[in-house]
Coordinates of C-alpha atoms in Angstrom, one line a residue:
M1 CA -11.1 -19.2 -0.5
R2 CA -8.6 -20.4 2.0
I3 CA -6.2 -22.7 0.2
L4 CA -3.2 -24.5 1.7
G5 CA -0.8 -25.4 -1.1
V6 CA 1.7 -28.0 -0.3
N7 CA 4.6 -30.0 -1.8
G8 CA 6.2 -33.0 -0.1
W9 CA 5.1 -36.5 0.6
P10 CA 6.3 -38.8 3.4
G11 CA 9.2 -40.9 2.0
A12 CA 8.8 -39.8 -1.6
S13 CA 9.7 -36.1 -2.2
H14 CA 12.1 -33.3 -1.9
D15 CA 11.9 -29.5 -1.3
G16 CA 8.7 -29.8 0.8
S17 CA 6.9 -26.5 1.3
A18 CA 3.6 -25.0 2.2
C19 CA 1.8 -21.8 1.1
L20 CA -1.3 -20.2 2.5
L21 CA -3.3 -18.4 -0.2
V22 CA -6.4 -16.5 1.1
D23 CA -8.6 -14.9 -1.5
G24 CA -5.8 -15.0 -4.0
K25 CA -3.2 -13.4 -1.8
V26 CA -0.1 -15.1 -0.3
V27 CA -0.3 -14.9 3.4
A28 CA 2.6 -17.2 4.2
F29 CA 5.1 -19.5 2.5
A30 CA 7.9 -21.6 4.0
E31 CA 10.1 -24.6 3.2
E32 CA 10.3 -27.6 5.4
E33 CA 14.1 -27.7 5.3
R34 CA 14.2 -24.3 7.1
F35 CA 12.7 -26.0 10.2
T36 CA 14.2 -29.4 10.2
R37 CA 17.6 -28.2 9.0
H38 CA 17.8 -31.0 6.5
K39 CA 18.8 -29.5 3.2
H40 CA 16.1 -30.1 0.5
G41 CA 14.0 -32.0 3.1
Y42 CA 14.3 -35.4 1.2
G43 CA 11.3 -37.6 2.0
E44 CA 9.7 -35.1 4.4
A45 CA 6.1 -34.0 4.5
P46 CA 5.7 -30.2 5.1
L47 CA 4.5 -30.6 8.6
H48 CA 6.4 -27.6 10.1
A49 CA 5.9 -25.5 7.0
A50 CA 2.1 -26.1 7.0
A51 CA 1.8 -25.5 10.8
F52 CA 3.7 -22.2 10.4
C53 CA 1.5 -21.1 7.5
L54 CA -1.7 -21.9 9.4
Q55 CA -0.5 -20.1 12.5
E56 CA 0.5 -17.1 10.5
G57 CA -3.1 -17.0 9.1
G58 CA -4.7 -17.6 12.5
L59 CA -6.2 -20.8 11.2
A60 CA -6.5 -24.5 11.9
L61 CA -6.5 -27.2 9.2
E62 CA -10.3 -27.5 9.6
D63 CA -10.6 -23.9 8.6
I64 CA -9.0 -24.6 5.2
D65 CA -11.3 -25.0 2.2
V66 CA -8.8 -26.9 0.0
V67 CA -5.4 -28.6 0.5
A68 CA -3.8 -28.4 -2.9
H69 CA -0.9 -30.8 -3.4
G70 CA 1.6 -30.1 -6.2
W71 CA 1.7 -33.7 -7.5
D72 CA -1.0 -36.0 -8.7
M73 CA 0.1 -38.6 -6.2
P74 CA -2.6 -41.2 -7.0
S75 CA -1.7 -41.2 -10.7
L76 CA 2.1 -41.1 -9.9
L77 CA 1.9 -44.2 -7.8
T78 CA -0.7 -46.4 -9.4
R79 CA 0.8 -45.9 -12.9
R80 CA 4.0 -47.5 -11.5
G81 CA 2.3 -50.4 -9.8
L82 CA 2.5 -48.9 -6.3
D83 CA -0.3 -48.8 -3.7
W84 CA -2.6 -45.9 -3.1
F85 CA -5.1 -45.1 -0.4
P86 CA -8.7 -46.2 -0.8
D87 CA -10.0 -42.7 -0.1
S88 CA -9.0 -39.1 0.4
A89 CA -9.5 -39.1 4.1
R90 CA -6.8 -41.7 4.7
A91 CA -4.5 -39.9 2.3
L92 CA -4.9 -36.7 4.2
D93 CA -4.3 -38.5 7.5
F94 CA -1.1 -39.8 6.1
L95 CA 0.0 -36.4 4.9
F96 CA -1.2 -34.4 8.0
P97 CA -1.5 -36.8 11.0
R98 CA -4.2 -35.8 13.4
E99 CA -1.8 -35.9 16.3
Y100 CA -0.1 -32.8 14.7
F101 CA -3.2 -31.3 13.0
P102 CA -6.3 -32.1 15.1
R103 CA -9.5 -31.2 13.3
G104 CA -13.2 -31.5 13.4
R105 CA -13.6 -31.7 9.7
D106 CA -11.3 -32.5 6.7
P107 CA -10.7 -29.9 4.0
E108 CA -11.0 -31.1 0.4
L109 CA -7.8 -32.7 -0.8
V110 CA -6.9 -31.9 -4.4
F111 CA -4.0 -33.3 -6.3
V112 CA -2.7 -30.9 -9.0
P113 CA -0.6 -32.4 -11.7
H114 CA 3.0 -31.4 -11.1
H115 CA 3.7 -29.5 -14.3
N116 CA 0.2 -27.8 -14.0
A117 CA 1.4 -26.5 -10.6
H118 CA 4.7 -25.3 -12.1
A119 CA 2.9 -23.6 -15.0
A120 CA 0.4 -22.0 -12.6
S121 CA 3.2 -20.6 -10.4
A122 CA 4.8 -19.0 -13.5
Y123 CA 1.6 -17.6 -15.0
Y124 CA -0.8 -16.6 -12.2
F125 CA 1.9 -15.0 -10.0
S126 CA 3.7 -13.2 -12.8
G127 CA 1.3 -10.3 -13.2
R128 CA 1.2 -10.9 -17.0
D129 CA -2.1 -11.2 -18.8
Q130 CA -0.8 -13.7 -21.3
G131 CA 2.4 -15.5 -22.4
A132 CA 4.0 -18.7 -23.5
V133 CA 4.8 -21.0 -20.6
L134 CA 7.8 -23.4 -20.5
V135 CA 8.2 -25.8 -17.7
L136 CA 11.5 -27.7 -17.4
D137 CA 12.6 -30.0 -14.6
G138 CA 13.7 -33.6 -13.8
Q139 CA 10.2 -34.8 -14.2
G140 CA 6.6 -34.6 -13.1
E141 CA 4.2 -37.6 -13.1
C142 CA 5.0 -38.5 -16.8
E143 CA 6.7 -35.5 -18.4
S144 CA 10.0 -33.6 -18.0
A145 CA 9.1 -30.5 -20.1
T146 CA 5.8 -28.9 -20.8
L147 CA 5.0 -26.3 -23.4
A148 CA 1.8 -24.3 -22.8
S149 CA 0.0 -21.1 -23.7
A150 CA -1.5 -18.8 -21.1
V151 CA -4.3 -16.5 -22.2
G152 CA -7.3 -14.9 -20.4
G153 CA -6.5 -16.7 -17.2
E154 CA -6.5 -20.1 -18.7
L155 CA -3.5 -22.5 -19.2
K156 CA -3.5 -24.8 -22.2
V157 CA -0.9 -27.5 -22.5
L158 CA 0.4 -27.8 -26.1
E159 CA 3.0 -30.5 -25.8
S160 CA 5.1 -32.4 -23.2
V161 CA 8.4 -34.3 -23.3
P162 CA 8.5 -37.7 -21.4
P163 CA 10.9 -38.3 -18.4
G164 CA 13.4 -40.4 -20.3
W165 CA 14.3 -37.4 -22.4
S166 CA 14.6 -35.1 -19.4
L167 CA 17.1 -32.2 -19.8
G168 CA 17.1 -32.0 -16.0
Y169 CA 18.2 -35.6 -15.6
F170 CA 20.8 -35.2 -18.4
Y171 CA 22.3 -32.2 -16.6
A172 CA 22.2 -34.1 -13.3
A173 CA 24.0 -37.1 -14.9
V174 CA 26.8 -34.7 -16.0
C175 CA 27.0 -33.4 -12.4
A176 CA 27.2 -36.9 -11.0
Y177 CA 29.8 -37.9 -13.6
A178 CA 32.0 -34.9 -12.7
G179 CA 31.8 -35.7 -9.0
L180 CA 29.7 -32.7 -8.1
G181 CA 26.7 -34.7 -7.0
A182 CA 23.5 -35.4 -9.0
D183 CA 21.7 -32.4 -7.2
A184 CA 24.5 -29.9 -7.9
A185 CA 23.3 -28.2 -11.1
G186 CA 24.2 -24.8 -9.7
K187 CA 27.8 -26.0 -9.3
A188 CA 28.0 -27.2 -12.9
M189 CA 26.6 -23.9 -14.1
G190 CA 29.3 -22.0 -12.2
L191 CA 32.0 -24.3 -13.4
A192 CA 31.0 -24.2 -17.1
P193 CA 32.5 -20.8 -17.9
Y194 CA 36.0 -22.0 -17.0
G195 CA 35.8 -24.7 -19.6
T196 CA 35.8 -25.0 -23.4
P197 CA 32.8 -26.7 -25.0
G198 CA 33.4 -29.9 -27.0
D199 CA 31.1 -32.2 -28.8
L200 CA 27.7 -31.0 -28.0
T201 CA 26.1 -34.2 -29.1
F202 CA 28.1 -36.2 -26.5
G203 CA 29.0 -38.8 -29.1
G204 CA 25.4 -39.1 -30.4
G205 CA 23.8 -38.9 -27.1
L206 CA 22.0 -35.7 -28.1
S207 CA 20.8 -34.4 -31.4
F208 CA 19.5 -31.0 -32.1
L209 CA 16.4 -30.2 -34.1
D210 CA 15.0 -26.9 -35.3
D211 CA 12.3 -27.1 -32.7
G212 CA 14.0 -29.0 -29.9
Y213 CA 16.3 -32.0 -29.3
A214 CA 16.4 -35.8 -29.2
V215 CA 18.1 -38.2 -26.8
G216 CA 19.9 -41.4 -27.8
P217 CA 20.9 -43.3 -24.7
V218 CA 17.5 -43.3 -23.0
P219 CA 14.3 -44.7 -24.6
R220 CA 11.7 -42.0 -25.0
T221 CA 9.0 -44.3 -23.5
L222 CA 11.0 -45.3 -20.5
L223 CA 8.8 -46.2 -17.5
S224 CA 10.2 -47.5 -14.2
T225 CA 8.2 -49.8 -12.0
G226 CA 8.5 -50.1 -8.3
S227 CA 9.7 -46.5 -8.1
T228 CA 8.0 -43.1 -8.0
D229 CA 10.0 -41.7 -11.0
E230 CA 12.4 -42.5 -13.8
E231 CA 15.4 -40.7 -12.3
S232 CA 17.6 -43.7 -11.3
D233 CA 17.1 -45.5 -14.6
T234 CA 17.7 -42.3 -16.7
L235 CA 20.8 -41.4 -14.8
R236 CA 22.2 -44.9 -15.1
L237 CA 21.8 -44.9 -18.8
W238 CA 23.3 -41.5 -19.2
L239 CA 26.3 -42.3 -17.0
A240 CA 27.0 -45.4 -19.0
H241 CA 26.9 -43.4 -22.2
L242 CA 29.2 -40.6 -20.7
E243 CA 31.7 -43.3 -19.6
K244 CA 32.0 -44.4 -23.3
T245 CA 32.3 -41.0 -24.8
S246 CA 34.0 -38.7 -22.3
A247 CA 37.7 -37.9 -22.3
L248 CA 37.9 -38.4 -18.5
P249 CA 36.7 -41.4 -16.5
P250 CA 33.8 -40.8 -14.0
N251 CA 34.9 -38.9 -10.9
R252 CA 34.3 -41.7 -8.3
T253 CA 33.1 -40.5 -4.9
S254 CA 33.4 -42.1 -1.5
R255 CA 32.6 -41.2 2.1
S256 CA 35.1 -41.3 4.9
Y257 CA 35.1 -40.1 8.5
D258 CA 36.5 -36.6 9.0
R259 CA 37.9 -36.2 12.5
E260 CA 37.9 -32.4 12.4
R261 CA 34.3 -32.2 11.3
G262 CA 33.2 -35.2 13.4
R263 CA 31.2 -36.8 10.6
Y264 CA 31.4 -38.6 7.3
V265 CA 32.2 -36.4 4.4
R266 CA 32.0 -36.9 0.7
R267 CA 35.3 -37.1 -1.2
T268 CA 36.1 -37.4 -4.9
E269 CA 39.1 -39.1 -6.6
R270 CA 39.8 -36.1 -8.8
D271 CA 39.3 -32.3 -8.4
P272 CA 35.9 -31.6 -10.1
Y273 CA 37.5 -28.6 -11.7
D274 CA 39.2 -31.1 -14.1
Y275 CA 35.7 -31.6 -15.6
R276 CA 35.2 -28.0 -16.5
D277 CA 35.1 -28.8 -20.3
L278 CA 32.4 -31.4 -19.6
A279 CA 30.4 -28.8 -17.7
A280 CA 30.9 -26.2 -20.5
T281 CA 29.7 -28.7 -23.1
A282 CA 26.6 -29.7 -21.0
Q283 CA 25.7 -26.1 -20.4
E284 CA 25.9 -25.2 -24.1
A285 CA 24.0 -28.3 -25.1
L286 CA 21.3 -27.4 -22.5
E287 CA 21.1 -23.8 -23.8
R288 CA 20.9 -25.0 -27.5
S289 CA 18.1 -27.4 -26.7
V290 CA 16.0 -25.1 -24.6
V291 CA 16.4 -22.1 -26.9
A292 CA 15.1 -24.2 -29.8
M293 CA 12.1 -25.2 -27.7
A294 CA 11.4 -21.7 -26.6
R295 CA 11.6 -20.2 -30.1
R296 CA 9.2 -22.8 -31.4
L297 CA 6.8 -22.2 -28.5
L298 CA 6.9 -18.4 -29.0
R299 CA 6.4 -18.9 -32.7
E300 CA 3.4 -21.2 -32.4
T301 CA 1.7 -19.2 -29.7
G302 CA 2.4 -15.8 -31.3
Q303 CA 3.6 -14.6 -27.9
D304 CA 6.7 -12.5 -27.0
T305 CA 6.3 -13.0 -23.3
L306 CA 8.0 -16.1 -21.9
L307 CA 7.2 -17.5 -18.5
V308 CA 9.5 -20.2 -17.1
A309 CA 9.3 -22.6 -14.1
G310 CA 10.7 -25.9 -13.0
G311 CA 14.1 -26.8 -11.5
V312 CA 15.9 -26.1 -14.8
G313 CA 14.6 -22.5 -14.3
F314 CA 17.3 -22.0 -11.7
N315 CA 19.9 -22.1 -14.4
A316 CA 20.5 -18.3 -14.5
T317 CA 23.0 -18.5 -17.4
L318 CA 20.3 -20.2 -19.5
N319 CA 17.8 -17.6 -18.4
G320 CA 20.1 -14.8 -19.5
K321 CA 20.3 -16.3 -23.0
L322 CA 16.5 -16.6 -23.1
A323 CA 16.1 -13.0 -22.0
R324 CA 18.4 -11.8 -24.8
L325 CA 16.6 -13.6 -27.6
P326 CA 15.2 -11.2 -30.1
E327 CA 11.9 -13.0 -29.9
V328 CA 11.6 -12.4 -26.2
R329 CA 10.2 -9.0 -25.2
D330 CA 9.5 -10.0 -21.6
L331 CA 10.9 -12.8 -19.5
F332 CA 9.5 -13.9 -16.1
V333 CA 11.3 -16.8 -14.4
Q334 CA 9.3 -17.8 -11.3
P335 CA 11.9 -17.4 -8.6
L336 CA 10.7 -20.4 -6.6
A337 CA 11.3 -22.3 -9.7
G338 CA 12.1 -25.7 -8.2
D339 CA 9.7 -28.1 -6.4
Q340 CA 9.4 -25.8 -3.4
G341 CA 7.4 -23.5 -5.8
V342 CA 4.7 -26.1 -6.6
S343 CA 3.0 -25.4 -3.3
L344 CA 2.5 -21.9 -4.5
G345 CA 1.5 -23.1 -8.0
A346 CA -0.9 -25.7 -6.7
A347 CA -2.7 -23.2 -4.6
G348 CA -2.8 -20.8 -7.5
W349 CA -4.1 -23.4 -9.8
V350 CA -7.1 -24.2 -7.5
A351 CA -7.8 -20.5 -6.9
A352 CA -7.8 -19.9 -10.7
Q353 CA -10.2 -22.8 -11.2
H354 CA -12.6 -21.1 -8.8
G355 CA -12.4 -17.8 -10.6
E356 CA -10.3 -16.0 -8.0
T357 CA -8.1 -13.1 -8.8
I358 CA -4.5 -13.9 -7.8
T359 CA -2.2 -11.2 -6.5
P360 CA 1.1 -11.3 -8.4
M361 CA 4.6 -11.3 -7.0
T362 CA 6.0 -7.8 -6.4
G363 CA 9.7 -8.3 -6.0
T364 CA 10.0 -10.1 -2.7
L365 CA 9.7 -13.7 -1.4
A366 CA 9.7 -12.7 2.2
W367 CA 6.5 -14.5 3.3
G368 CA 8.1 -16.5 6.2
E369 CA 8.5 -16.1 9.9
Q370 CA 9.8 -13.0 11.7
W371 CA 10.8 -12.0 15.2
D372 CA 10.4 -8.6 16.8
A373 CA 13.1 -6.9 18.8
D374 CA 11.8 -8.2 22.1
A375 CA 11.9 -11.8 20.8
V376 CA 15.4 -11.4 19.5
R377 CA 16.5 -9.8 22.8
R378 CA 15.2 -12.8 24.8
V379 CA 17.2 -15.2 22.6
L380 CA 20.4 -13.1 23.0
H381 CA 20.0 -12.9 26.8
K382 CA 19.2 -16.6 27.1
Q383 CA 22.4 -17.5 25.2
G384 CA 24.5 -14.9 27.0
V385 CA 25.5 -13.2 23.7
R386 CA 27.1 -9.7 24.0
H387 CA 25.5 -7.2 21.7
T388 CA 24.8 -3.6 21.0
E389 CA 21.4 -2.2 20.0
H390 CA 21.2 0.4 17.2
E391 CA 18.5 2.8 16.3
D392 CA 19.6 2.5 12.6
I393 CA 21.0 -1.0 12.0
A394 CA 21.5 -0.2 8.3
D395 CA 23.8 2.7 9.1
A396 CA 25.8 0.6 11.7
V397 CA 26.3 -2.3 9.3
A398 CA 27.2 0.0 6.3
G399 CA 30.1 1.3 8.4
L400 CA 31.4 -2.2 8.8
L401 CA 31.0 -3.0 5.1
G402 CA 32.8 0.2 4.2
R403 CA 35.8 -1.2 6.2
G404 CA 35.7 -4.4 4.2
Q405 CA 34.0 -6.6 6.9
I406 CA 31.7 -9.5 6.2
V407 CA 28.4 -9.4 8.0
G408 CA 25.5 -11.8 8.5
W409 CA 22.2 -10.0 7.9
H410 CA 19.0 -11.5 9.5
Q411 CA 16.1 -9.1 9.1
G412 CA 12.3 -9.2 8.8
R413 CA 10.4 -12.2 7.4
G414 CA 12.2 -15.3 6.2
E415 CA 12.4 -15.8 2.4
G416 CA 11.7 -18.7 0.2
G417 CA 14.0 -20.2 -2.3
P418 CA 17.7 -21.0 -2.3
R419 CA 18.8 -17.4 -3.0
A420 CA 18.7 -15.0 -0.1
L421 CA 17.4 -11.6 -1.2
G422 CA 18.3 -9.4 1.7
H423 CA 16.5 -11.0 4.6
R424 CA 18.8 -13.9 5.4
S425 CA 22.0 -12.9 3.7
I426 CA 25.7 -12.6 4.1
V427 CA 26.8 -9.2 2.8
T428 CA 30.1 -7.4 2.2
A429 CA 31.5 -4.8 -0.2
P430 CA 32.0 -6.4 -3.7
F431 CA 35.7 -5.7 -3.8
P432 CA 38.5 -6.5 -4.0
V433 CA 38.3 -9.6 -6.1
A434 CA 40.1 -11.6 -3.4
K435 CA 37.0 -11.1 -1.2
R436 CA 35.3 -13.8 -3.4
D437 CA 38.0 -16.3 -2.5
R438 CA 37.8 -15.5 1.2
I439 CA 34.1 -16.1 1.3
N440 CA 34.2 -19.2 -0.8
L441 CA 37.0 -21.0 1.0
T442 CA 36.5 -19.9 4.6
V443 CA 33.0 -18.6 5.2
K444 CA 31.0 -20.9 2.8
D445 CA 33.6 -23.7 2.8
R446 CA 33.1 -24.5 -0.9
E447 CA 34.9 -24.6 -4.2
W448 CA 36.9 -21.5 -5.1
W449 CA 35.4 -21.2 -8.6
R450 CA 31.8 -20.7 -7.4
P451 CA 30.5 -17.2 -8.3
F452 CA 28.7 -14.6 -6.2
A453 CA 26.0 -12.2 -7.0
P454 CA 25.3 -8.5 -6.2
S455 CA 22.4 -6.7 -4.6
M456 CA 22.1 -3.1 -5.8
R457 CA 19.6 -0.3 -5.7
L458 CA 17.6 -0.3 -8.9
E459 CA 18.7 3.3 -9.4
E460 CA 22.3 1.9 -9.7
A461 CA 21.5 -0.6 -12.4
P462 CA 21.9 1.7 -15.4
T463 CA 25.5 2.5 -14.3
L464 CA 26.6 -1.0 -13.0
L465 CA 24.7 -3.2 -15.5
G466 CA 24.1 -0.8 -18.4
D467 CA 20.4 -1.5 -18.1
G468 CA 17.7 -0.3 -15.7
T469 CA 15.4 -3.3 -16.2
P470 CA 14.3 -4.6 -12.8
L471 CA 15.8 -8.0 -11.9
P472 CA 14.6 -8.5 -8.3
Y473 CA 15.1 -12.3 -7.9
M474 CA 18.8 -13.0 -8.7
I475 CA 17.8 -15.6 -11.3
V476 CA 19.0 -14.1 -14.6
T477 CA 22.6 -13.4 -15.6
T478 CA 23.5 -10.3 -17.5
P479 CA 26.8 -9.0 -19.1
V480 CA 28.5 -6.3 -17.1
P481 CA 30.0 -3.1 -18.6
D482 CA 33.4 -1.7 -17.6
A483 CA 31.9 0.6 -15.0
G484 CA 30.3 -2.4 -13.2
R485 CA 33.4 -4.5 -13.5
D486 CA 35.4 -1.8 -11.9
A487 CA 32.9 -1.2 -9.0
M488 CA 32.2 -4.8 -8.1
P489 CA 34.9 -7.1 -9.3
A490 CA 34.2 -9.8 -6.6
V491 CA 30.8 -10.5 -8.2
I492 CA 31.8 -10.7 -11.8
H493 CA 32.1 -14.3 -13.1
V494 CA 34.9 -15.4 -15.4
D495 CA 32.6 -15.0 -18.4
G496 CA 32.0 -11.3 -17.7
T497 CA 28.4 -11.8 -16.4
T498 CA 26.8 -11.5 -13.0
R499 CA 23.4 -12.6 -11.5
P500 CA 22.1 -9.4 -10.0
Q501 CA 19.3 -8.5 -7.6
T502 CA 17.8 -5.0 -8.0
V503 CA 16.2 -3.6 -4.9
T504 CA 13.5 -0.9 -4.6
A505 CA 12.4 1.0 -1.5
E506 CA 8.8 -0.3 -2.1
D507 CA 9.9 -3.9 -2.0
D508 CA 12.4 -3.8 0.8
P509 CA 12.8 -0.5 2.6
L510 CA 15.4 -1.7 5.1
Y511 CA 17.7 -3.4 2.6
H512 CA 17.3 -0.5 0.2
R513 CA 18.4 1.8 3.0
L514 CA 21.4 -0.4 3.8
L515 CA 22.5 -0.2 0.2
G516 CA 22.2 3.6 0.2
R517 CA 24.3 3.9 3.4
V518 CA 26.9 1.6 1.8
A519 CA 27.2 4.1 -1.1
E520 CA 28.2 6.8 1.3
H521 CA 31.3 4.6 2.2
T522 CA 32.1 3.0 -1.2
G523 CA 30.6 5.2 -3.8
H524 CA 28.0 2.7 -5.1
A525 CA 24.8 1.3 -3.6
V526 CA 25.8 -2.3 -4.1
V527 CA 27.0 -5.3 -2.0
L528 CA 28.1 -8.8 -2.5
N529 CA 25.1 -10.9 -1.3
T530 CA 25.1 -14.6 -0.6
S531 CA 22.7 -16.8 1.3
F532 CA 23.2 -16.9 5.1
N533 CA 24.2 -20.6 5.6
G534 CA 27.2 -22.8 5.9
R535 CA 28.3 -25.9 4.0
D536 CA 25.4 -28.4 3.4
E537 CA 23.1 -26.3 5.5
P538 CA 19.8 -24.7 4.6
V539 CA 19.5 -20.9 4.7
V540 CA 19.1 -19.8 8.4
W541 CA 15.6 -19.3 9.6
T542 CA 15.4 -18.4 13.3
P543 CA 17.6 -16.1 15.4
S544 CA 19.1 -19.2 17.0
D545 CA 20.0 -20.6 13.6
A546 CA 21.7 -17.3 12.7
L547 CA 23.7 -17.3 16.0
A548 CA 24.8 -21.0 15.5
T549 CA 26.0 -20.4 11.9
F550 CA 27.7 -17.2 13.0
A551 CA 29.5 -19.1 15.7
R552 CA 30.8 -21.7 13.1
S553 CA 31.7 -19.2 10.3
P554 CA 34.4 -16.6 10.3
L555 CA 32.0 -13.7 9.8
D556 CA 33.1 -10.4 11.3
A557 CA 29.6 -9.5 12.7
L558 CA 26.0 -10.4 12.7
A559 CA 23.1 -8.0 12.4
L560 CA 20.1 -9.7 14.1
G561 CA 17.2 -7.3 14.0
P562 CA 18.4 -4.0 15.6
F563 CA 21.2 -5.8 17.4
L564 CA 24.8 -6.1 16.3
I565 CA 27.0 -8.9 17.5
R566 CA 30.7 -8.4 16.8
R567 CA 33.3 -11.3 16.4
T568 CA 35.6 -9.3 18.7
D569 CA 32.9 -9.6 21.5

């Protein structure tokens, strides 16, 4: 079958994406934000992403058997008193207008319930025969957590938690209260280790049970009308409760014009670092709640394999705690854990329903667009950029990294997800520790306390991490032994952990070779790797994106395919 999985709906979505699944194998995947350059693509349908996927497969929309959308949009809207289309044809025209997608016939349009799509993304692409599935996010149509079993190719939902009791919304409320922004869960996770946890119940807002948790400030049966979700109402109730129970007042935000940047910027009354104890408390409360749910799920299903998806799955610290539970023999966190991943999951769900065998992930998310050397050369000549061409770009860049330089690395197919894994990365040697501050404050223009992660050859993991378990997706934290702390101090967080990516020659031969060449200069096949983007910008996609970000950022060099552009040039 030819299935186009999608996420994103005009005016009512975020993290739009598209995935082309042909006979159970991913042919292409892309996120809309990479094309429009609007981070998270709020309210955008995946027009560019879908067009790319179709082009990559040599197909038109009329050649697709099923368009699988990762939300049950008819149920989502009608349940809240909002209008829906009288038939699928008009819904498809609204999603994919004929002026952009001319067609002689319409493919079937299937709406997959949101948490079913998340669960499918975790199970069918994990390569595991069976397991316990835990989906955690802000919310789907009418649930914020789903507990399921996966056996024999079938997913069975065991229980769900309604949106009002969403742990994702609870964490988002804490982020908003601290002035980090409601969609800044990663910032709160990075801030938490600097603080000291306080009252985990938040003055009675949370209570912890042997098999989960309960919420006080928000009714379990909350249902918002005139809106597509319960987010605004849930956050409002949580913020009111936090204002009554927190030691600090809410960190008010405002927007003012910044002359240097030439645009409005967001400012806070206080330094968000002042709220580190609140972040620490929220992180521990989240971990305690989820661990209780996970233990119950594993016990009731009789499984020791845990499969995780949903936006809360991006919390790498939580994932590290889950991985180290004695009940968990095997943990797979779907690396496109957020809503961008439901295009993958929706396609997988439909394929599984038709009895297709789905090819699992193998350690890479590089299913995006790529440019050959001639295409990159044309861009460089058109923009008048001085450059040198190298037979072995890995060797040339390794020499720069060995001298402490910071390099943009744009190679091969674009990757999905918020964490670059060696195709759209900024790389440097992971020492001295001051390198972290330089990249945070000048290159990335972000808070000084934000942590970085390492990419290392899998062969180095036993030495640097004390464990040779493959961790290819940079989505699980692990404690670091003394040998690792000495070799890569710039990627060790204040709590002594790091969020590693292990690289094999099979998954990514060029990046693996770069790491090997780096070892010849530094002694270890490891680099500091952060996503290639600037402040409030999606990860770069095209060669022109890379050149523009390089021009704005104080990087020392840019490796664009086989070409090297030096700041001094």
